[in-house]
PDB file of C-alpha atoms in Angstrom:
ATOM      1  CA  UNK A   1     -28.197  15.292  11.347  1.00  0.00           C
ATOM      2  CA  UNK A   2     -26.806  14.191   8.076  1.00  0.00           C
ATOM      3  CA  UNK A   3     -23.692  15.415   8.833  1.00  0.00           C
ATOM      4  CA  UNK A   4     -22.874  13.559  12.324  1.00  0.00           C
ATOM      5  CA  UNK A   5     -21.483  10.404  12.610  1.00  0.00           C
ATOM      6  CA  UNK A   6     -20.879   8.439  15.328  1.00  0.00           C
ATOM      7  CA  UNK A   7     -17.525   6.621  16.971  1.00  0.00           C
ATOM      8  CA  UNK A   8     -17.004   3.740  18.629  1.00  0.00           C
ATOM      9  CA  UNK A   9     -14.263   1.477  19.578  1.00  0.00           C
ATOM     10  CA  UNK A  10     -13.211  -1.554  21.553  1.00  0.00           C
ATOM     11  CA  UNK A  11      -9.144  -2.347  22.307  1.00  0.00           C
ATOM     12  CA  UNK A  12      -8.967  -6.086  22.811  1.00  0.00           C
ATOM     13  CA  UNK A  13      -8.105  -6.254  26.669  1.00  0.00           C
ATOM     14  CA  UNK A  14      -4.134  -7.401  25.985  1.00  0.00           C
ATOM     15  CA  UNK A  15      -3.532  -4.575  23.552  1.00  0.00           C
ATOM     16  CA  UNK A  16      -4.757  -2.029  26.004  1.00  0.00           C
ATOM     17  CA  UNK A  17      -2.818   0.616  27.042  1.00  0.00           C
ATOM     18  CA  UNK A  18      -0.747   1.004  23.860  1.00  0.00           C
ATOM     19  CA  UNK A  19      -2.314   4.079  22.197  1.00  0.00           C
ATOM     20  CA  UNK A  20      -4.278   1.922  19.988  1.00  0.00           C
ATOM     21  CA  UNK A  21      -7.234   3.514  20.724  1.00  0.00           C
ATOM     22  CA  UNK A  22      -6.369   6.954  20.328  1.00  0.00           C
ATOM     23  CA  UNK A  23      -4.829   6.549  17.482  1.00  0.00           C
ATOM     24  CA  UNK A  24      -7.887   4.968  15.935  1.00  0.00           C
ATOM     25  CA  UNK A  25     -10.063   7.947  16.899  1.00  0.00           C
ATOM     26  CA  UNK A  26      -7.331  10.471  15.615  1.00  0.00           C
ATOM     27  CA  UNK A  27      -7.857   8.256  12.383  1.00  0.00           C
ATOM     28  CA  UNK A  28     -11.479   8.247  12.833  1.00  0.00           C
ATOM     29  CA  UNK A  29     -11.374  12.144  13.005  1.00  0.00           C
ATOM     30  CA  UNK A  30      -9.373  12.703  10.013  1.00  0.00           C
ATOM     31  CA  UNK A  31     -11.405  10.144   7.967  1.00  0.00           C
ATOM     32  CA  UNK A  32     -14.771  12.186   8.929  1.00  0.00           C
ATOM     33  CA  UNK A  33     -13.949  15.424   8.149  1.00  0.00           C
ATOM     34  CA  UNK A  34     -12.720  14.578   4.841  1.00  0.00           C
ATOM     35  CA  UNK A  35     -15.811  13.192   4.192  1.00  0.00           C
ATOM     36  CA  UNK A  36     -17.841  15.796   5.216  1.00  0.00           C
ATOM     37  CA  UNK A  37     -19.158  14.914   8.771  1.00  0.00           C
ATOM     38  CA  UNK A  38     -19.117  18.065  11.080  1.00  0.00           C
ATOM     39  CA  UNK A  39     -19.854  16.270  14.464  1.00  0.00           C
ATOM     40  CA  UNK A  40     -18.767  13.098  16.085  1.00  0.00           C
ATOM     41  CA  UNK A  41     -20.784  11.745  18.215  1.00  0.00           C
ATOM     42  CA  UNK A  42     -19.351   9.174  21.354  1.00  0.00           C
ATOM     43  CA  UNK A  43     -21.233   7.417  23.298  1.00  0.00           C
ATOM     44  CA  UNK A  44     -20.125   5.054  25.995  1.00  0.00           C
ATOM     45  CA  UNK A  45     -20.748   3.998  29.383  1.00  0.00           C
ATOM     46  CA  UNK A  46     -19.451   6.201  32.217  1.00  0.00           C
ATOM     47  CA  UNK A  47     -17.476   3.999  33.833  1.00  0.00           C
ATOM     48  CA  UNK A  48     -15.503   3.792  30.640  1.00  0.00           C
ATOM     49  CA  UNK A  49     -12.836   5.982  31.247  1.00  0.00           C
ATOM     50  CA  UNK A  50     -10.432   4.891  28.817  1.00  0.00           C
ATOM     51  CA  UNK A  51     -12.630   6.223  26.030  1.00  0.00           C
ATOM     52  CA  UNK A  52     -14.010   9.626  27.201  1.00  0.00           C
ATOM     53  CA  UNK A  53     -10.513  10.001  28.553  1.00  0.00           C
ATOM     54  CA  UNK A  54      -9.991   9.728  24.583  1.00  0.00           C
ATOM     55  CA  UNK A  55     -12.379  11.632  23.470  1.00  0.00           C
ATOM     56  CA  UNK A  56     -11.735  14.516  26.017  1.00  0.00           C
ATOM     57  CA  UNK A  57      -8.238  14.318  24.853  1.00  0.00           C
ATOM     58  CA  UNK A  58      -9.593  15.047  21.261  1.00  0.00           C
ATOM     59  CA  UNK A  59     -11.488  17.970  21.862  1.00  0.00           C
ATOM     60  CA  UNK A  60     -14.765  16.428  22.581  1.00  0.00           C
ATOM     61  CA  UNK A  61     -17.382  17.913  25.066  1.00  0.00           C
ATOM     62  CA  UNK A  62     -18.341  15.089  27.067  1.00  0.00           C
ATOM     63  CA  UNK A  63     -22.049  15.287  29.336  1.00  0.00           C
ATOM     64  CA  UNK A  64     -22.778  12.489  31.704  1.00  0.00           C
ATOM     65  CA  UNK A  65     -26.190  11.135  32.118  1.00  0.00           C
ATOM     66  CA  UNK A  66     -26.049   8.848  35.180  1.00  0.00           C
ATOM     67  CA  UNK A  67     -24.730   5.542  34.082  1.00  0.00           C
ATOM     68  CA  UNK A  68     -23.862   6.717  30.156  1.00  0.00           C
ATOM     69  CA  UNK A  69     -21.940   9.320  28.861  1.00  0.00           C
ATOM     70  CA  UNK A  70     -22.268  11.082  25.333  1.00  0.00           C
ATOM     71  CA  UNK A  71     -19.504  13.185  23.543  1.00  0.00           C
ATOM     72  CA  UNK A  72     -19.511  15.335  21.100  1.00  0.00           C
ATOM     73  CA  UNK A  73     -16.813  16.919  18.745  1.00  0.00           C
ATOM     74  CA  UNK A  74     -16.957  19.714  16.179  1.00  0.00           C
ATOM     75  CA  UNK A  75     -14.739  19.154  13.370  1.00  0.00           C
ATOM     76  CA  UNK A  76     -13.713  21.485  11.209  1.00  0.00           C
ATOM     77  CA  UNK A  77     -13.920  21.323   7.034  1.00  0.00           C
ATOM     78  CA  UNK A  78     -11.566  18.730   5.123  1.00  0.00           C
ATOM     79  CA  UNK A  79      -8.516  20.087   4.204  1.00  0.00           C
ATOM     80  CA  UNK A  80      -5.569  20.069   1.636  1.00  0.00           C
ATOM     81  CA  UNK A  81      -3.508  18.747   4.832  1.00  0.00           C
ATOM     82  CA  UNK A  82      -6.145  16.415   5.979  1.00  0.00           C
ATOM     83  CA  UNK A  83      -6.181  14.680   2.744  1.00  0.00           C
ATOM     84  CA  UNK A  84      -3.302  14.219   1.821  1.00  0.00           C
ATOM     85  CA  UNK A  85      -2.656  12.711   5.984  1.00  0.00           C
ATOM     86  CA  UNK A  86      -5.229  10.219   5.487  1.00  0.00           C
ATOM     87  CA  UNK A  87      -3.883   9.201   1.888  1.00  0.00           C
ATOM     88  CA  UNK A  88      -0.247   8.970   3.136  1.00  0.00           C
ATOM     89  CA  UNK A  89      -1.516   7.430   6.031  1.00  0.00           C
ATOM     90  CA  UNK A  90      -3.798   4.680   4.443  1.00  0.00           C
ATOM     91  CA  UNK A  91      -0.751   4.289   2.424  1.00  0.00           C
ATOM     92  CA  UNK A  92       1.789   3.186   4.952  1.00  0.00           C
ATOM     93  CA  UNK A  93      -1.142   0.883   6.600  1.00  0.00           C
ATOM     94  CA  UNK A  94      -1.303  -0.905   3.765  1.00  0.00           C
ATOM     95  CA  UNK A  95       2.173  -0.907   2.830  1.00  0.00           C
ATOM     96  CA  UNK A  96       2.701  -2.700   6.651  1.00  0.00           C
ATOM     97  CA  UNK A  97       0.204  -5.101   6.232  1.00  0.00           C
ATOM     98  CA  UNK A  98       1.845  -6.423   3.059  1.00  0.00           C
ATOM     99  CA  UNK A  99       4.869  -7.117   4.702  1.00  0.00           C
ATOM    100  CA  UNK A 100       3.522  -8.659   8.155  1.00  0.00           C
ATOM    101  CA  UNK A 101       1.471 -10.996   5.259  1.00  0.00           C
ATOM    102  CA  UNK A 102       4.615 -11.704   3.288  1.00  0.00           C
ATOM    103  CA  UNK A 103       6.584 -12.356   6.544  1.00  0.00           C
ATOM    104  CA  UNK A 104       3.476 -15.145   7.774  1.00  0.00           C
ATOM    105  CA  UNK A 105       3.149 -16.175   4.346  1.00  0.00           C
ATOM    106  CA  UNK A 106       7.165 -17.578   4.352  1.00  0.00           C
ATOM    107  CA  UNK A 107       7.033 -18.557   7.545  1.00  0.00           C
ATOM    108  CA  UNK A 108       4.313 -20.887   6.701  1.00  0.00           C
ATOM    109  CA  UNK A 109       6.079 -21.775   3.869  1.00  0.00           C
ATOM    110  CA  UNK A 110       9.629 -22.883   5.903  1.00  0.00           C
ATOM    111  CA  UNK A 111       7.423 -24.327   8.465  1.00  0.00           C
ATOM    112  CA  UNK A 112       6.345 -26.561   5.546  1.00  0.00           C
ATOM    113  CA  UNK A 113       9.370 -26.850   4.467  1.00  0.00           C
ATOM    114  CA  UNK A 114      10.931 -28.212   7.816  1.00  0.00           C
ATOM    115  CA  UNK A 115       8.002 -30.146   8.037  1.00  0.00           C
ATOM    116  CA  UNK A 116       8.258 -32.388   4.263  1.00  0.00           C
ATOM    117  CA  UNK A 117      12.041 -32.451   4.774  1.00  0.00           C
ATOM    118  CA  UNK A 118      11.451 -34.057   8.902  1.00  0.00           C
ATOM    119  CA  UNK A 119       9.289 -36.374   6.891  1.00  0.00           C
ATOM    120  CA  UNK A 120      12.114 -37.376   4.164  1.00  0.00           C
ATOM    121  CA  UNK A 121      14.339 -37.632   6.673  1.00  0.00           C
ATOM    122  CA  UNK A 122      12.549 -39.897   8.946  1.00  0.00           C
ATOM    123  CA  UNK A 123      11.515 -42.366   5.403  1.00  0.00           C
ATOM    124  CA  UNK A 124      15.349 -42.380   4.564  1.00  0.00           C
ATOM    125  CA  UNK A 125      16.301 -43.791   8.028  1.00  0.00           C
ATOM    126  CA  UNK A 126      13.395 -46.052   8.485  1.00  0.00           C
ATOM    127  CA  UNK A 127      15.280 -47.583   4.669  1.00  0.00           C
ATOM    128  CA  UNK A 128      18.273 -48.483   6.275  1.00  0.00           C
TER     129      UNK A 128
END
């Protein structure tokens, strides 16, 4: 219907097992019902247990279908405490990716840095 949407998710294989990925579906969840969806729909393969582990974990009905496995999750309506999560939420990922950018940014620039000054130093000592 109009009002399902569907989730998927892959955790790079040496971030697994770090809550990434149910974090992103809590995130996921939060982000749908504020705008509106009333079901989630999961599908994945049924040897991926990782993810309906996830989705089970969440609330989600999961039915198995021989090699594939579909979930599905009834979320309630948006919120005054939903919104304001996400917002708060959004807020803080942003504010961390500004620093982590700030902190590559300088050390680019010092790497630089050490870099024009190795290549002073070695021109000064190649003078004398």
């Amino acid at each position: 219907g109009r009002h399902s949407a569907e989730f998927g998710v892959s955790v790079a294989p040496h971030a697994r097992g770090r809550g990434y990925g149910e974090q992103l579906f809590a995130r996921a969840v939060r982000h749908a019902r504020n705008e509106g969806v009333t079901r989630l729909i999961i599908h994945a393969l049924s040897e991926n247990a990782a993810m309906l582990a996830i989705a089970r974990k969440g609330g989600a009905t999961v039915v198995r279908d021989g090699s594939e496995s579909q979930a599905h999750l009834e979320l309630p309506p948006a919120d005054f405490e939903s919104n304001v999560t996400e917002l708060l939420e959004e807020q803080v990922a942003r504010s961390q990716y500004w620093v982590k950018l700030g902190r590559h940014r300088l050390r680019q620039g010092w790497r630089r840095l050490a870099g024009w000054s190795g290549r002073l130093m070695r021109r000064g000592r190649s003078r004398v």
